[in-house]
PDB file of C-alpha atoms in Angstrom:
ATOM      1  CA  THR A1286     -60.841 -62.919  -8.827  1.00 58.00           C
ATOM      2  CA  THR A1287     -60.209 -59.289  -8.903  1.00 61.00           C
ATOM      3  CA  PRO A1288     -56.679 -57.994  -8.737  1.00 60.00           C
ATOM      4  CA  THR A1289     -55.753 -56.095  -5.621  1.00 64.00           C
ATOM      5  CA  LYS A1290     -54.342 -52.616  -5.834  1.00 65.00           C
ATOM      6  CA  ALA A1291     -50.844 -51.965  -4.675  1.00 62.00           C
ATOM      7  CA  PRO A1292     -50.845 -50.328  -1.309  1.00 59.00           C
ATOM      8  CA  THR A1293     -50.596 -46.521  -1.313  1.00 60.00           C
ATOM      9  CA  LEU A1294     -47.346 -45.288   0.115  1.00 60.00           C
ATOM     10  CA  SER A1295     -47.615 -42.614   2.727  1.00 60.00           C
ATOM     11  CA  PRO A1296     -46.073 -39.294   1.661  1.00 56.00           C
ATOM     12  CA  THR A1297     -42.417 -38.849   2.490  1.00 58.00           C
ATOM     13  CA  MET A1298     -40.809 -35.583   3.370  1.00 59.00           C
ATOM     14  CA  THR A1299     -37.825 -34.421   1.395  1.00 59.00           C
ATOM     15  CA  PRO A1300     -35.101 -33.578   3.886  1.00 58.00           C
ATOM     16  CA  THR A1301     -34.372 -29.890   4.178  1.00 58.00           C
ATOM     17  CA  PRO A1302     -30.832 -29.215   3.011  1.00 61.00           C
ATOM     18  CA  MET A1303     -28.442 -27.762   5.539  1.00 58.00           C
ATOM     19  CA  PRO A1304     -27.760 -24.067   4.967  1.00 58.00           C
ATOM     20  CA  THR A1305     -24.538 -23.317   3.138  1.00 58.00           C
ATOM     21  CA  PRO A1306     -22.005 -22.225   5.725  1.00 55.00           C
ATOM     22  CA  VAL A1307     -20.612 -18.725   5.407  1.00 52.00           C
ATOM     23  CA  PRO A1308     -16.964 -18.994   4.459  1.00 51.00           C
ATOM     24  CA  ILE A1309     -14.619 -18.017   7.232  1.00 49.00           C
ATOM     25  CA  THR A1310     -12.291 -15.324   6.039  1.00 47.00           C
ATOM     26  CA  SER A1311      -8.969 -14.640   7.564  1.00 49.00           C
ATOM     27  CA  PRO A1312      -8.430 -11.301   9.252  1.00 52.00           C
ATOM     28  CA  GLU A1313      -7.433  -8.434   7.016  1.00 58.00           C
ATOM     29  CA  THR A1314      -3.709  -8.627   6.326  1.00 76.00           C
ATOM     30  CA  CYS A1315      -3.585  -5.377   4.421  1.00 90.00           C
ATOM     31  CA  LEU A1316      -2.410  -2.236   6.218  1.00 95.00           C
ATOM     32  CA  THR A1317      -3.067   1.203   4.735  1.00 95.00           C
ATOM     33  CA  ILE A1318      -0.126   3.561   4.678  1.00 97.00           C
ATOM     34  CA  LYS A1319      -0.195   7.223   3.712  1.00 97.00           C
ATOM     35  CA  ILE A1320       2.428   8.581   1.324  1.00 98.00           C
ATOM     36  CA  ASN A1321       2.738  12.382   1.512  1.00 98.00           C
ATOM     37  CA  ILE A1322       4.811  14.207  -1.078  1.00 98.00           C
ATOM     38  CA  LEU A1323       5.347  17.957  -0.729  1.00 98.00           C
ATOM     39  CA  THR A1324       6.793  19.033  -4.063  1.00 98.00           C
ATOM     40  CA  ASP A1325       9.558  21.591  -4.465  1.00 98.00           C
ATOM     41  CA  ASN A1326       9.520  24.370  -7.075  1.00 97.00           C
ATOM     42  CA  TYR A1327      10.080  21.799  -9.855  1.00 97.00           C
ATOM     43  CA  PRO A1328       7.415  19.146  -9.201  1.00 98.00           C
ATOM     44  CA  GLY A1329       7.799  17.419 -12.570  1.00 97.00           C
ATOM     45  CA  GLU A1330      11.250  16.154 -11.543  1.00 97.00           C
ATOM     46  CA  THR A1331       9.880  14.036  -8.656  1.00 98.00           C
ATOM     47  CA  GLU A1332       8.809  10.393  -8.935  1.00 98.00           C
ATOM     48  CA  TRP A1333       8.453   7.607  -6.376  1.00 98.00           C
ATOM     49  CA  THR A1334       7.659   3.906  -6.252  1.00 98.00           C
ATOM     50  CA  ILE A1335       6.997   1.231  -3.679  1.00 98.00           C
ATOM     51  CA  SER A1336       8.151  -2.224  -4.741  1.00 98.00           C
ATOM     52  CA  ASP A1337       7.791  -5.617  -3.110  1.00 96.00           C
ATOM     53  CA  LYS A1338      10.730  -7.885  -2.265  1.00 94.00           C
ATOM     54  CA  ASP A1339      10.747  -9.273  -5.819  1.00 96.00           C
ATOM     55  CA  GLY A1340      10.984  -5.805  -7.353  1.00 96.00           C
ATOM     56  CA  ASN A1341       7.360  -5.683  -8.516  1.00 98.00           C
ATOM     57  CA  LYS A1342       5.972  -2.136  -8.400  1.00 98.00           C
ATOM     58  CA  VAL A1343       2.930  -2.000  -6.081  1.00 97.00           C
ATOM     59  CA  ALA A1344       2.471   1.797  -5.962  1.00 98.00           C
ATOM     60  CA  SER A1345       3.902   4.851  -7.674  1.00 98.00           C
ATOM     61  CA  GLY A1346       3.516   8.575  -8.082  1.00 98.00           C
ATOM     62  CA  GLY A1347       4.841  11.371 -10.198  1.00 97.00           C
ATOM     63  CA  ASP A1348       3.832  13.688 -13.009  1.00 94.00           C
ATOM     64  CA  TYR A1349       3.217  16.364 -10.405  1.00 97.00           C
ATOM     65  CA  ILE A1350       2.402  19.770 -11.832  1.00 97.00           C
ATOM     66  CA  GLN A1351       1.924  22.057  -8.824  1.00 97.00           C
ATOM     67  CA  GLY A1352       5.028  23.304  -7.048  1.00 97.00           C
ATOM     68  CA  MET A1353       5.054  23.532  -3.246  1.00 97.00           C
ATOM     69  CA  THR A1354       1.908  21.389  -3.063  1.00 98.00           C
ATOM     70  CA  GLU A1355       1.257  18.375  -0.852  1.00 98.00           C
ATOM     71  CA  TYR A1356       0.024  15.252  -2.623  1.00 98.00           C
ATOM     72  CA  THR A1357      -1.346  12.425  -0.468  1.00 98.00           C
ATOM     73  CA  HIS A1358      -1.691   8.822  -1.604  1.00 98.00           C
ATOM     74  CA  ASP A1359      -3.204   5.942   0.410  1.00 98.00           C
ATOM     75  CA  GLN A1360      -1.889   2.474  -0.302  1.00 97.00           C
ATOM     76  CA  CYS A1361      -2.904  -0.833   1.220  1.00 97.00           C
ATOM     77  CA  LEU A1362       0.098  -3.141   1.628  1.00 96.00           C
ATOM     78  CA  ASP A1363       0.299  -6.699   2.918  1.00 94.00           C
ATOM     79  CA  ALA A1364       1.555  -7.143   6.453  1.00 92.00           C
ATOM     80  CA  GLU A1365       4.703  -9.192   6.996  1.00 90.00           C
ATOM     81  CA  SER A1366       6.125  -8.295   3.576  1.00 92.00           C
ATOM     82  CA  VAL A1367       9.299  -6.413   2.670  1.00 93.00           C
ATOM     83  CA  TYR A1368       8.898  -3.223   0.629  1.00 96.00           C
ATOM     84  CA  THR A1369      11.217  -0.582  -0.794  1.00 97.00           C
ATOM     85  CA  PHE A1370      10.193   3.062  -1.075  1.00 98.00           C
ATOM     86  CA  PHE A1371      12.269   4.750  -3.796  1.00 98.00           C
ATOM     87  CA  ILE A1372      12.079   8.476  -4.543  1.00 98.00           C
ATOM     88  CA  SER A1373      13.986  10.261  -7.280  1.00 98.00           C
ATOM     89  CA  ASP A1374      14.598  13.740  -8.611  1.00 97.00           C
ATOM     90  CA  SER A1375      15.487  13.793 -12.303  1.00 97.00           C
ATOM     91  CA  TYR A1376      17.572  16.976 -11.997  1.00 96.00           C
ATOM     92  CA  GLY A1377      19.624  15.484  -9.165  1.00 96.00           C
ATOM     93  CA  ASP A1378      19.026  18.081  -6.464  1.00 95.00           C
ATOM     94  CA  GLY A1379      16.424  16.289  -4.327  1.00 96.00           C
ATOM     95  CA  ILE A1380      13.246  18.066  -3.269  1.00 97.00           C
ATOM     96  CA  CYS A1381      14.742  20.180  -0.488  1.00 96.00           C
ATOM     97  CA  CYS A1382      16.186  22.756   0.035  1.00 93.00           C
ATOM     98  CA  GLU A1383      17.838  24.697  -2.798  1.00 91.00           C
ATOM     99  CA  TYR A1384      14.720  25.104  -4.962  1.00 95.00           C
ATOM    100  CA  GLY A1385      11.881  24.901  -2.451  1.00 95.00           C
ATOM    101  CA  SER A1386      11.268  23.069   0.786  1.00 96.00           C
ATOM    102  CA  GLY A1387       9.846  19.817  -0.514  1.00 97.00           C
ATOM    103  CA  SER A1388       9.622  16.687   1.607  1.00 98.00           C
ATOM    104  CA  TYR A1389       8.188  13.186   1.775  1.00 98.00           C
ATOM    105  CA  ASN A1390       6.877  10.993   4.546  1.00 98.00           C
ATOM    106  CA  LEU A1391       5.212   7.634   4.924  1.00 97.00           C
ATOM    107  CA  SER A1392       2.958   6.926   7.863  1.00 96.00           C
ATOM    108  CA  LEU A1393       0.977   4.071   9.320  1.00 94.00           C
ATOM    109  CA  GLY A1394      -1.860   5.363  11.450  1.00 91.00           C
ATOM    110  CA  GLU A1395      -0.501   8.322  13.389  1.00 91.00           C
ATOM    111  CA  THR A1396       3.118   7.145  13.179  1.00 92.00           C
ATOM    112  CA  THR A1397       5.487   8.523  10.544  1.00 94.00           C
ATOM    113  CA  PHE A1398       8.057   5.836   9.811  1.00 94.00           C
ATOM    114  CA  ILE A1399       9.938   7.295   6.826  1.00 96.00           C
ATOM    115  CA  GLU A1400      10.613  10.958   6.100  1.00 96.00           C
ATOM    116  CA  GLY A1401      13.074  13.104   4.210  1.00 96.00           C
ATOM    117  CA  GLY A1402      13.658  15.549   1.387  1.00 96.00           C
ATOM    118  CA  GLU A1403      17.378  16.205   1.189  1.00 96.00           C
ATOM    119  CA  PHE A1404      19.034  13.845  -1.282  1.00 96.00           C
ATOM    120  CA  PHE A1405      20.646  14.130  -4.695  1.00 96.00           C
ATOM    121  CA  SER A1406      19.282  11.928  -7.492  1.00 97.00           C
ATOM    122  CA  SER A1407      17.473   9.347  -5.352  1.00 97.00           C
ATOM    123  CA  MET A1408      16.887   7.820  -1.948  1.00 97.00           C
ATOM    124  CA  GLN A1409      15.457   4.473  -0.933  1.00 96.00           C
ATOM    125  CA  HIS A1410      14.133   3.027   2.311  1.00 96.00           C
ATOM    126  CA  LYS A1411      13.292  -0.622   3.019  1.00 95.00           C
ATOM    127  CA  PHE A1412      10.539  -1.483   5.476  1.00 95.00           C
ATOM    128  CA  ILE A1413       8.278  -4.254   6.752  1.00 92.00           C
ATOM    129  CA  LEU A1414       4.772  -3.589   8.052  1.00 89.00           C
ATOM    130  CA  VAL A1415       4.408  -5.999  10.959  1.00 86.00           C
ATOM    131  CA  GLU A1416       1.024  -4.925  12.302  1.00 82.00           C
ATOM    132  CA  GLN A1417      -1.027  -1.756  12.712  1.00 76.00           C
ATOM    133  CA  ASP A1418       1.401  -0.168  15.160  1.00 74.00           C
ATOM    134  CA  THR A1419       4.698  -1.815  14.226  1.00 79.00           C
ATOM    135  CA  VAL A1420       7.021  -1.109  11.313  1.00 80.00           C
ATOM    136  CA  VAL A1421      10.564  -2.416  10.926  1.00 81.00           C
ATOM    137  CA  LEU A1422      12.739  -0.393   8.603  1.00 74.00           C
ATOM    138  CA  THR A1423      16.257  -0.035   7.374  1.00 68.00           C
ATOM    139  CA  PHE A1424      17.686   3.123   5.853  1.00 56.00           C
ATOM    140  CA  GLN A1425      19.689   2.997   2.685  1.00 59.00           C
ATOM    141  CA  THR A1426      20.848   5.482   0.072  1.00 52.00           C
TER     142      THR A1426
END
């Protein structure tokens, strides 16, 4: 007797893997604010910081060299978080008005939500960015 061959299996298709889904990202929670500093006649005396609720510095500026010059900084900050903007003048005469007409302002979109210039050694403002058109702030010296 002759041995019989094993039957030939018909070809099988390898299943096509499902495409990897694109991860769903949450909407952007970062809001870009503009920090404008117009220095007085002594720009090297001016420094500022923005800190989060735990005191961690998230933005800062200083070491300005040009008097009566506007410096603009953009900073993206998380919505729904508490921040403190702190500005200081090392000589203690603020940035307005005895030695130049310096000023500062913070804006979100077209809305200025913090502004000033007349202070002595320092000034601080607390704020919360709620959404693109809403800021909650408290004023404090």
